[in-house]
Amino acid sequence: MNQLATWMMRLYPTRWRKRYGDELDALLAESGADARIVADLLKGGIRMQFSTWSFPKLAVVLCLAGVLLCGGLSLLLPNEYMSRATMQITPVQISDDVTNALTLNERIQQIQQTVLSRTSLAAMVQDPRLRLYTEELKTQPLDDVIEDMRRNIGVTIVALPKRIGNRASAFDISFNYYDHYKAQQTVQRLIDRFNEENLAASGKSGQLEEQSSSIVTLDVPSLPRNPIYPNVRMLMFTGLCLGLALAAILRYTRQTPFVMASLSLGLAGAILGYGCYAANLLGTRYQSTATIEWRDGIPGQVGIVANEVLSRTALSLIVMDPHLRLYAEQLKDTPLEDVISEMRKSVGIQVVRLPHGAGIEFSFQYSDRVKAQQTVDAIMKSFVASKVRLYGDHPSPAQLLNGGTNLEVLDTPSLPVAPVKPNRYMIASAGGIAGIGIAAIASLIRRRRNPLPELPLDAVNG
Amino acid sequence: MSDPTLLVLASLAEGDKHGYAMMLDIEAFAGVKLGPGTLYGAITRLEQEGWIRPVASTDRRRPYTITPEGRGHLQNQLAGLQQVLKTGLSRLKHA
C-alpha cells in the first residue's frame, strides 16, 4: 500500500512535488498508507493537476478523455445495418390528370399499409428462415416487436416524374437490423410482399394485365458492410467537442471573476445560438402567405369552407401530392393521420372583413420556402374548389385559377425570404441565458469545491 | 466544521506544526481524519493566500506557522461560526 501511495504522489505536478514532495513523503512515512489515504492522494493529485495545467494541456487531456469515452461507448452499443433496395412501379397506362397520378402514389401507400400490417409483419417475425428479433421475443410481447420492426422499415419515394403521371415512380425499401445478412434477407422478403400485394390489388380492381401496374426491382437489396449506428466518428467527434468545451469552461471560470465569466459565456452562448440559427441547424421554418377577396362572402361561409379545406380528406390530398412531397421524412415512420394533424397546425386561414365581402388570408409554415409557397397555392385552390362545391359557383378553368367568379386573388402566395421560426432573437437570448447559467453553476461548484490556486512559486524552497 | 483550511488554521493557532502533527491535532480536537492529499491541498491554498508560511527547518518534516493575516482570517471565520452556533443553540433551547 505504501508503494501505491508513492505512485499516487507521482500524479501531482512536478513543480508541486519539488515544493511539497519531501514533506508529504515524510508524513506518509510516519502515518503509513491505507486504502483511504491512497484514494485521498489520488483525488488530491487529480485536483492539483487540474488546477495547475495550462489550457492546452487541459484541453488535450479532456478531449482525449471525451474521445475515448465516446469511442468506448460506441463499442458497447450494438451495431445496426441498413439494407436498401430500389423498386420501380410502372403503370402501363396512366393519364396526365392529377387524379390518376395520385392513384399511382396512393397505390404505393396502400401496398405499404398492407405489407406493414400487423399480420404481414408478424408472419415475417415468426418466419423460421429469417429468425428476426429472437432475443426481443423472449422478453417482449409480439406486438411491441412488430412495432419496433415497423419503425426500422423505410419506404421512400425517390424519383418522381417532373410532369405528373407521364413517367413511373421509384421507391426505396430499407430495413435496419443488427445483422447485415438478415437485413438483406428481410428487404428481399419485403420486396416479395410488395409484389404479391400489387398483384392482389390489381386482381381485385379487375384491371387487365396490360393496364395493371407492375413493380420491378431496380437495385437488389444491398448487403451492408458498415453499420449505420452507432456512428463512431460522430460520437468520437462529439466527445472531442465536449472535452474541449469542458476544458474551456473549467479554465475560464477558474481564472475569471463571476461577473466577467457570466458576461463572456453569455455572449458566447448568444453567438453560438445565433450561429446554429445561421447554419440552419434548428429546423428553420418559412411562412408563405396569400390573400383572396370573396366578394359578397360572409365570414360564416368562409368558416365553413375553411373547415372543409382543413378536413382530413382535403389535407391528405395535399400531403400525398407527389409534386409537393410534403413531410416525406415524417411519413416514413409516422401515420398519415398524425402528419395531417401536424400540417393542420402549420396552416393558417384568417378572415378579414372587407367593404364588399370577406378577405381570406392563407398562410403555411414549412421548412422549405418553395414548398411553403406551393402549398399555399394548393390550399388556395382547395379553398376555391370547396367554395364552388358548397356554394354552387361554376367558374371556367381560367376563372377558377383566378379565384372563381366572385373570388379575386389580392396577393399571390409569397415566396418567403426570411424564416419565421426559429426566432433568432429568442435563440440568441436563450444561448446567452444558458451561458450565464453555466458560468453560475461553474462558479458555484468552484466555490463549493474551493479548488486549489496556482502554486506559490516564491515559496519554493521557502 | 469540515473545511480543511479552517481546521489547519485552527491547529496552527496553537503553535507551529508540521504536516503529521497537524493531522493528529485535527483528529484530536475536531474528530476529523484529514487525508494527506486533502491536508496538503489545504496547505498549498493557505500558503498561496499568505495565511500560513513555512518555517526554516533542516528536517524533511517542514513546520508551518500562522501569519497575522491568517490569524485575522481565522478570527473572522470563527466569529461567524460562533454567531451561527449561538443562534442555533438558542433556537433549539426555545423550540
PDB file of N, CA and C in Angstrom, chain A residues 378-440:
ATOM      1  N   ALA A 378     -51.690  25.491 -53.280  1.00  0.00           N
ATOM      2  CA  ALA A 378     -52.573  24.314 -53.268  1.00  0.00           C
ATOM      3  C   ALA A 378     -53.738  24.518 -52.299  1.00  0.00           C
ATOM      4  N   ILE A 379     -53.467  25.144 -51.165  1.00  0.00           N
ATOM      5  CA  ILE A 379     -54.536  25.387 -50.172  1.00  0.00           C
ATOM      6  C   ILE A 379     -55.564  26.361 -50.753  1.00  0.00           C
ATOM      7  N   MET A 380     -55.042  27.378 -51.443  1.00  0.00           N
ATOM      8  CA  MET A 380     -55.952  28.351 -52.068  1.00  0.00           C
ATOM      9  C   MET A 380     -56.855  27.673 -53.098  1.00  0.00           C
ATOM     10  N   LYS A 381     -56.257  26.808 -53.903  1.00  0.00           N
ATOM     11  CA  LYS A 381     -57.047  26.106 -54.921  1.00  0.00           C
ATOM     12  C   LYS A 381     -58.064  25.172 -54.262  1.00  0.00           C
ATOM     13  N   SER A 382     -57.638  24.549 -53.171  1.00  0.00           N
ATOM     14  CA  SER A 382     -58.550  23.669 -52.440  1.00  0.00           C
ATOM     15  C   SER A 382     -59.713  24.485 -51.883  1.00  0.00           C
ATOM     16  N   PHE A 383     -59.390  25.699 -51.409  1.00  0.00           N
ATOM     17  CA  PHE A 383     -60.437  26.583 -50.871  1.00  0.00           C
ATOM     18  C   PHE A 383     -61.437  26.948 -51.968  1.00  0.00           C
ATOM     19  N   VAL A 384     -60.898  27.301 -53.125  1.00  0.00           N
ATOM     20  CA  VAL A 384     -61.767  27.699 -54.245  1.00  0.00           C
ATOM     21  C   VAL A 384     -62.652  26.525 -54.663  1.00  0.00           C
ATOM     22  N   ALA A 385     -62.037  25.333 -54.759  1.00  0.00           N
ATOM     23  CA  ALA A 385     -62.800  24.150 -55.172  1.00  0.00           C
ATOM     24  C   ALA A 385     -63.903  23.848 -54.157  1.00  0.00           C
ATOM     25  N   SER A 386     -63.581  23.963 -52.866  1.00  0.00           N
ATOM     26  CA  SER A 386     -64.588  23.691 -51.824  1.00  0.00           C
ATOM     27  C   SER A 386     -65.703  24.719 -51.880  1.00  0.00           C
ATOM     28  N   LYS A 387     -65.296  25.962 -52.093  1.00  0.00           N
ATOM     29  CA  LYS A 387     -66.299  27.045 -52.156  1.00  0.00           C
ATOM     30  C   LYS A 387     -67.254  26.805 -53.322  1.00  0.00           C
ATOM     31  N   VAL A 388     -66.681  26.402 -54.464  1.00  0.00           N
ATOM     32  CA  VAL A 388     -67.506  26.153 -55.659  1.00  0.00           C
ATOM     33  C   VAL A 388     -68.464  24.997 -55.386  1.00  0.00           C
ATOM     34  N   ARG A 389     -67.929  23.945 -54.706  1.00  0.00           N
ATOM     35  CA  ARG A 389     -68.770  22.773 -54.453  1.00  0.00           C
ATOM     36  C   ARG A 389     -69.901  23.111 -53.468  1.00  0.00           C
ATOM     37  N   LEU A 390     -69.556  23.892 -52.446  1.00  0.00           N
ATOM     38  CA  LEU A 390     -70.554  24.162 -51.396  1.00  0.00           C
ATOM     39  C   LEU A 390     -71.562  25.234 -51.784  1.00  0.00           C
ATOM     40  N   TYR A 391     -71.113  26.209 -52.575  1.00  0.00           N
ATOM     41  CA  TYR A 391     -71.997  27.339 -52.855  1.00  0.00           C
ATOM     42  C   TYR A 391     -72.355  27.478 -54.338  1.00  0.00           C
ATOM     43  N   GLY A 392     -72.129  26.411 -55.084  1.00  0.00           N
ATOM     44  CA  GLY A 392     -72.674  26.298 -56.415  1.00  0.00           C
ATOM     45  C   GLY A 392     -72.135  27.249 -57.452  1.00  0.00           C
ATOM     46  N   ASP A 393     -70.956  27.708 -57.300  1.00  0.00           N
ATOM     47  CA  ASP A 393     -70.365  28.571 -58.321  1.00  0.00           C
ATOM     48  C   ASP A 393     -69.709  27.677 -59.371  1.00  0.00           C
ATOM     49  N   HIS A 394     -69.861  27.966 -60.593  1.00  0.00           N
ATOM     50  CA  HIS A 394     -69.272  27.102 -61.608  1.00  0.00           C
ATOM     51  C   HIS A 394     -68.406  27.926 -62.553  1.00  0.00           C
ATOM     52  N   PRO A 395     -67.256  28.316 -62.127  1.00  0.00           N
ATOM     53  CA  PRO A 395     -66.407  29.135 -62.977  1.00  0.00           C
ATOM     54  C   PRO A 395     -65.715  28.299 -64.048  1.00  0.00           C
ATOM     55  N   SER A 396     -65.242  28.985 -65.035  1.00  0.00           N
ATOM     56  CA  SER A 396     -64.445  28.320 -66.062  1.00  0.00           C
ATOM     57  C   SER A 396     -63.068  28.026 -65.455  1.00  0.00           C
ATOM     58  N   PRO A 397     -62.298  27.133 -66.106  1.00  0.00           N
ATOM     59  CA  PRO A 397     -60.962  26.844 -65.553  1.00  0.00           C
ATOM     60  C   PRO A 397     -60.121  28.099 -65.356  1.00  0.00           C
ATOM     61  N   ALA A 398     -60.236  29.047 -66.299  1.00  0.00           N
ATOM     62  CA  ALA A 398     -59.441  30.285 -66.167  1.00  0.00           C
ATOM     63  C   ALA A 398     -59.905  31.090 -64.960  1.00  0.00           C
ATOM     64  N   GLN A 399     -61.238  31.122 -64.783  1.00  0.00           N
ATOM     65  CA  GLN A 399     -61.777  31.854 -63.626  1.00  0.00           C
ATOM     66  C   GLN A 399     -61.410  31.142 -62.329  1.00  0.00           C
ATOM     67  N   LEU A 400     -61.438  29.815 -62.417  1.00  0.00           N
ATOM     68  CA  LEU A 400     -61.114  29.034 -61.215  1.00  0.00           C
ATOM     69  C   LEU A 400     -59.704  29.351 -60.738  1.00  0.00           C
ATOM     70  N   LEU A 401     -58.781  29.404 -61.718  1.00  0.00           N
ATOM     71  CA  LEU A 401     -57.397  29.712 -61.364  1.00  0.00           C
ATOM     72  C   LEU A 401     -57.284  31.101 -60.760  1.00  0.00           C
ATOM     73  N   ASN A 402     -58.163  31.967 -61.188  1.00  0.00           N
ATOM     74  CA  ASN A 402     -58.093  33.341 -60.669  1.00  0.00           C
ATOM     75  C   ASN A 402     -58.993  33.528 -59.449  1.00  0.00           C
ATOM     76  N   GLY A 403     -59.492  32.416 -58.923  1.00  0.00           N
ATOM     77  CA  GLY A 403     -60.254  32.542 -57.687  1.00  0.00           C
ATOM     78  C   GLY A 403     -61.748  32.429 -57.885  1.00  0.00           C
ATOM     79  N   GLY A 404     -62.213  32.038 -59.058  1.00  0.00           N
ATOM     80  CA  GLY A 404     -63.646  31.885 -59.255  1.00  0.00           C
ATOM     81  C   GLY A 404     -64.276  33.190 -59.673  1.00  0.00           C
ATOM     82  N   THR A 405     -65.567  33.147 -59.884  1.00  0.00           N
ATOM     83  CA  THR A 405     -66.255  34.315 -60.429  1.00  0.00           C
ATOM     84  C   THR A 405     -66.292  35.485 -59.449  1.00  0.00           C
ATOM     85  N   ASN A 406     -66.562  35.168 -58.178  1.00  0.00           N
ATOM     86  CA  ASN A 406     -66.584  36.275 -57.224  1.00  0.00           C
ATOM     87  C   ASN A 406     -65.433  36.193 -56.226  1.00  0.00           C
ATOM     88  N   LEU A 407     -64.409  35.497 -56.612  1.00  0.00           N
ATOM     89  CA  LEU A 407     -63.192  35.461 -55.795  1.00  0.00           C
ATOM     90  C   LEU A 407     -62.080  36.162 -56.560  1.00  0.00           C
ATOM     91  N   GLU A 408     -61.359  36.977 -55.874  1.00  0.00           N
ATOM     92  CA  GLU A 408     -60.254  37.670 -56.550  1.00  0.00           C
ATOM     93  C   GLU A 408     -58.986  37.522 -55.709  1.00  0.00           C
ATOM     94  N   VAL A 409     -57.930  37.147 -56.389  1.00  0.00           N
ATOM     95  CA  VAL A 409     -56.665  36.995 -55.675  1.00  0.00           C
ATOM     96  C   VAL A 409     -56.074  38.377 -55.435  1.00  0.00           C
ATOM     97  N   LEU A 410     -55.957  38.762 -54.192  1.00  0.00           N
ATOM     98  CA  LEU A 410     -55.354  40.065 -53.866  1.00  0.00           C
ATOM     99  C   LEU A 410     -53.836  39.962 -53.814  1.00  0.00           C
ATOM    100  N   ASP A 411     -53.360  38.929 -53.118  1.00  0.00           N
ATOM    101  CA  ASP A 411     -51.910  38.684 -53.039  1.00  0.00           C
ATOM    102  C   ASP A 411     -51.658  37.239 -53.409  1.00  0.00           C
ATOM    103  N   THR A 412     -50.826  37.013 -54.374  1.00  0.00           N
ATOM    104  CA  THR A 412     -50.478  35.634 -54.721  1.00  0.00           C
ATOM    105  C   THR A 412     -49.560  35.082 -53.629  1.00  0.00           C
ATOM    106  N   PRO A 413     -49.450  33.752 -53.552  1.00  0.00           N
ATOM    107  CA  PRO A 413     -48.594  33.194 -52.493  1.00  0.00           C
ATOM    108  C   PRO A 413     -47.181  33.762 -52.571  1.00  0.00           C
ATOM    109  N   SER A 414     -46.727  34.239 -51.440  1.00  0.00           N
ATOM    110  CA  SER A 414     -45.400  34.859 -51.403  1.00  0.00           C
ATOM    111  C   SER A 414     -44.330  33.786 -51.292  1.00  0.00           C
ATOM    112  N   LEU A 415     -43.161  34.090 -51.857  1.00  0.00           N
ATOM    113  CA  LEU A 415     -42.009  33.210 -51.650  1.00  0.00           C
ATOM    114  C   LEU A 415     -41.232  33.787 -50.477  1.00  0.00           C
ATOM    115  N   PRO A 416     -41.318  33.138 -49.317  1.00  0.00           N
ATOM    116  CA  PRO A 416     -40.688  33.741 -48.137  1.00  0.00           C
ATOM    117  C   PRO A 416     -39.177  33.806 -48.262  1.00  0.00           C
ATOM    118  N   VAL A 417     -38.628  34.868 -47.749  1.00  0.00           N
ATOM    119  CA  VAL A 417     -37.175  35.048 -47.795  1.00  0.00           C
ATOM    120  C   VAL A 417     -36.578  34.717 -46.433  1.00  0.00           C
ATOM    121  N   ALA A 418     -37.122  35.346 -45.399  1.00  0.00           N
ATOM    122  CA  ALA A 418     -36.602  35.112 -44.048  1.00  0.00           C
ATOM    123  C   ALA A 418     -37.496  34.106 -43.330  1.00  0.00           C
ATOM    124  N   PRO A 419     -36.915  33.197 -42.580  1.00  0.00           N
ATOM    125  CA  PRO A 419     -37.727  32.226 -41.851  1.00  0.00           C
ATOM    126  C   PRO A 419     -38.492  32.882 -40.701  1.00  0.00           C
ATOM    127  N   VAL A 420     -39.642  32.315 -40.366  1.00  0.00           N
ATOM    128  CA  VAL A 420     -40.396  32.829 -39.214  1.00  0.00           C
ATOM    129  C   VAL A 420     -40.011  32.091 -37.938  1.00  0.00           C
ATOM    130  N   LYS A 421     -39.508  30.878 -38.093  1.00  0.00           N
ATOM    131  CA  LYS A 421     -39.042  30.095 -36.957  1.00  0.00           C
ATOM    132  C   LYS A 421     -37.705  29.496 -37.328  1.00  0.00           C
ATOM    133  N   PRO A 422     -36.770  29.346 -36.469  1.00  0.00           N
ATOM    134  CA  PRO A 422     -36.804  29.821 -35.101  1.00  0.00           C
ATOM    135  C   PRO A 422     -36.580  31.316 -35.022  1.00  0.00           C
ATOM    136  N   ASN A 423     -37.003  31.895 -33.916  1.00  0.00           N
ATOM    137  CA  ASN A 423     -36.815  33.316 -33.689  1.00  0.00           C
ATOM    138  C   ASN A 423     -35.360  33.561 -33.293  1.00  0.00           C
ATOM    139  N   ARG A 424     -34.646  34.256 -34.167  1.00  0.00           N
ATOM    140  CA  ARG A 424     -33.208  34.413 -33.936  1.00  0.00           C
ATOM    141  C   ARG A 424     -32.903  35.120 -32.614  1.00  0.00           C
ATOM    142  N   TYR A 425     -33.752  36.113 -32.297  1.00  0.00           N
ATOM    143  CA  TYR A 425     -33.504  36.863 -31.053  1.00  0.00           C
ATOM    144  C   TYR A 425     -33.759  35.972 -29.837  1.00  0.00           C
ATOM    145  N   MET A 426     -34.821  35.163 -29.965  1.00  0.00           N
ATOM    146  CA  MET A 426     -35.148  34.259 -28.860  1.00  0.00           C
ATOM    147  C   MET A 426     -34.016  33.255 -28.641  1.00  0.00           C
ATOM    148  N   ILE A 427     -33.486  32.739 -29.749  1.00  0.00           N
ATOM    149  CA  ILE A 427     -32.429  31.729 -29.638  1.00  0.00           C
ATOM    150  C   ILE A 427     -31.155  32.354 -29.077  1.00  0.00           C
ATOM    151  N   ALA A 428     -30.816  33.544 -29.583  1.00  0.00           N
ATOM    152  CA  ALA A 428     -29.619  34.212 -29.078  1.00  0.00           C
ATOM    153  C   ALA A 428     -29.786  34.507 -27.583  1.00  0.00           C
ATOM    154  N   SER A 429     -30.996  34.921 -27.180  1.00  0.00           N
ATOM    155  CA  SER A 429     -31.238  35.202 -25.764  1.00  0.00           C
ATOM    156  C   SER A 429     -31.128  33.926 -24.945  1.00  0.00           C
ATOM    157  N   ALA A 430     -31.701  32.838 -25.482  1.00  0.00           N
ATOM    158  CA  ALA A 430     -31.638  31.562 -24.761  1.00  0.00           C
ATOM    159  C   ALA A 430     -30.181  31.120 -24.607  1.00  0.00           C
ATOM    160  N   GLY A 431     -29.390  31.306 -25.683  1.00  0.00           N
ATOM    161  CA  GLY A 431     -27.970  30.967 -25.614  1.00  0.00           C
ATOM    162  C   GLY A 431     -27.263  31.796 -24.570  1.00  0.00           C
ATOM    163  N   GLY A 432     -27.594  33.089 -24.531  1.00  0.00           N
ATOM    164  CA  GLY A 432     -26.993  33.990 -23.542  1.00  0.00           C
ATOM    165  C   GLY A 432     -27.332  33.570 -22.128  1.00  0.00           C
ATOM    166  N   ILE A 433     -28.608  33.269 -21.906  1.00  0.00           N
ATOM    167  CA  ILE A 433     -29.033  32.851 -20.560  1.00  0.00           C
ATOM    168  C   ILE A 433     -28.366  31.534 -20.180  1.00  0.00           C
ATOM    169  N   ALA A 434     -28.275  30.628 -21.160  1.00  0.00           N
ATOM    170  CA  ALA A 434     -27.626  29.336 -20.887  1.00  0.00           C
ATOM    171  C   ALA A 434     -26.157  29.557 -20.507  1.00  0.00           C
ATOM    172  N   GLY A 435     -25.486  30.482 -21.217  1.00  0.00           N
ATOM    173  CA  GLY A 435     -24.084  30.785 -20.913  1.00  0.00           C
ATOM    174  C   GLY A 435     -23.929  31.327 -19.502  1.00  0.00           C
ATOM    175  N   ILE A 436     -24.811  32.251 -19.126  1.00  0.00           N
ATOM    176  CA  ILE A 436     -24.754  32.814 -17.766  1.00  0.00           C
ATOM    177  C   ILE A 436     -25.019  31.705 -16.742  1.00  0.00           C
ATOM    178  N   GLY A 437     -25.960  30.838 -17.084  1.00  0.00           N
ATOM    179  CA  GLY A 437     -26.274  29.716 -16.183  1.00  0.00           C
ATOM    180  C   GLY A 437     -25.072  28.816 -15.991  1.00  0.00           C
ATOM    181  N   ILE A 438     -24.379  28.529 -17.089  1.00  0.00           N
ATOM    182  CA  ILE A 438     -23.196  27.653 -16.992  1.00  0.00           C
ATOM    183  C   ILE A 438     -22.127  28.315 -16.129  1.00  0.00           C
ATOM    184  N   ALA A 439     -21.944  29.629 -16.371  1.00  0.00           N
ATOM    185  CA  ALA A 439     -20.943  30.352 -15.567  1.00  0.00           C
ATOM    186  C   ALA A 439     -21.322  30.313 -14.094  1.00  0.00           C
ATOM    187  N   ALA A 440     -22.615  30.489 -13.811  1.00  0.00           N
ATOM    188  CA  ALA A 440     -23.067  30.499 -12.419  1.00  0.00           C
ATOM    189  C   ALA A 440     -22.840  29.133 -11.772  1.00  0.00           C
TER     190      ALA A 440
END
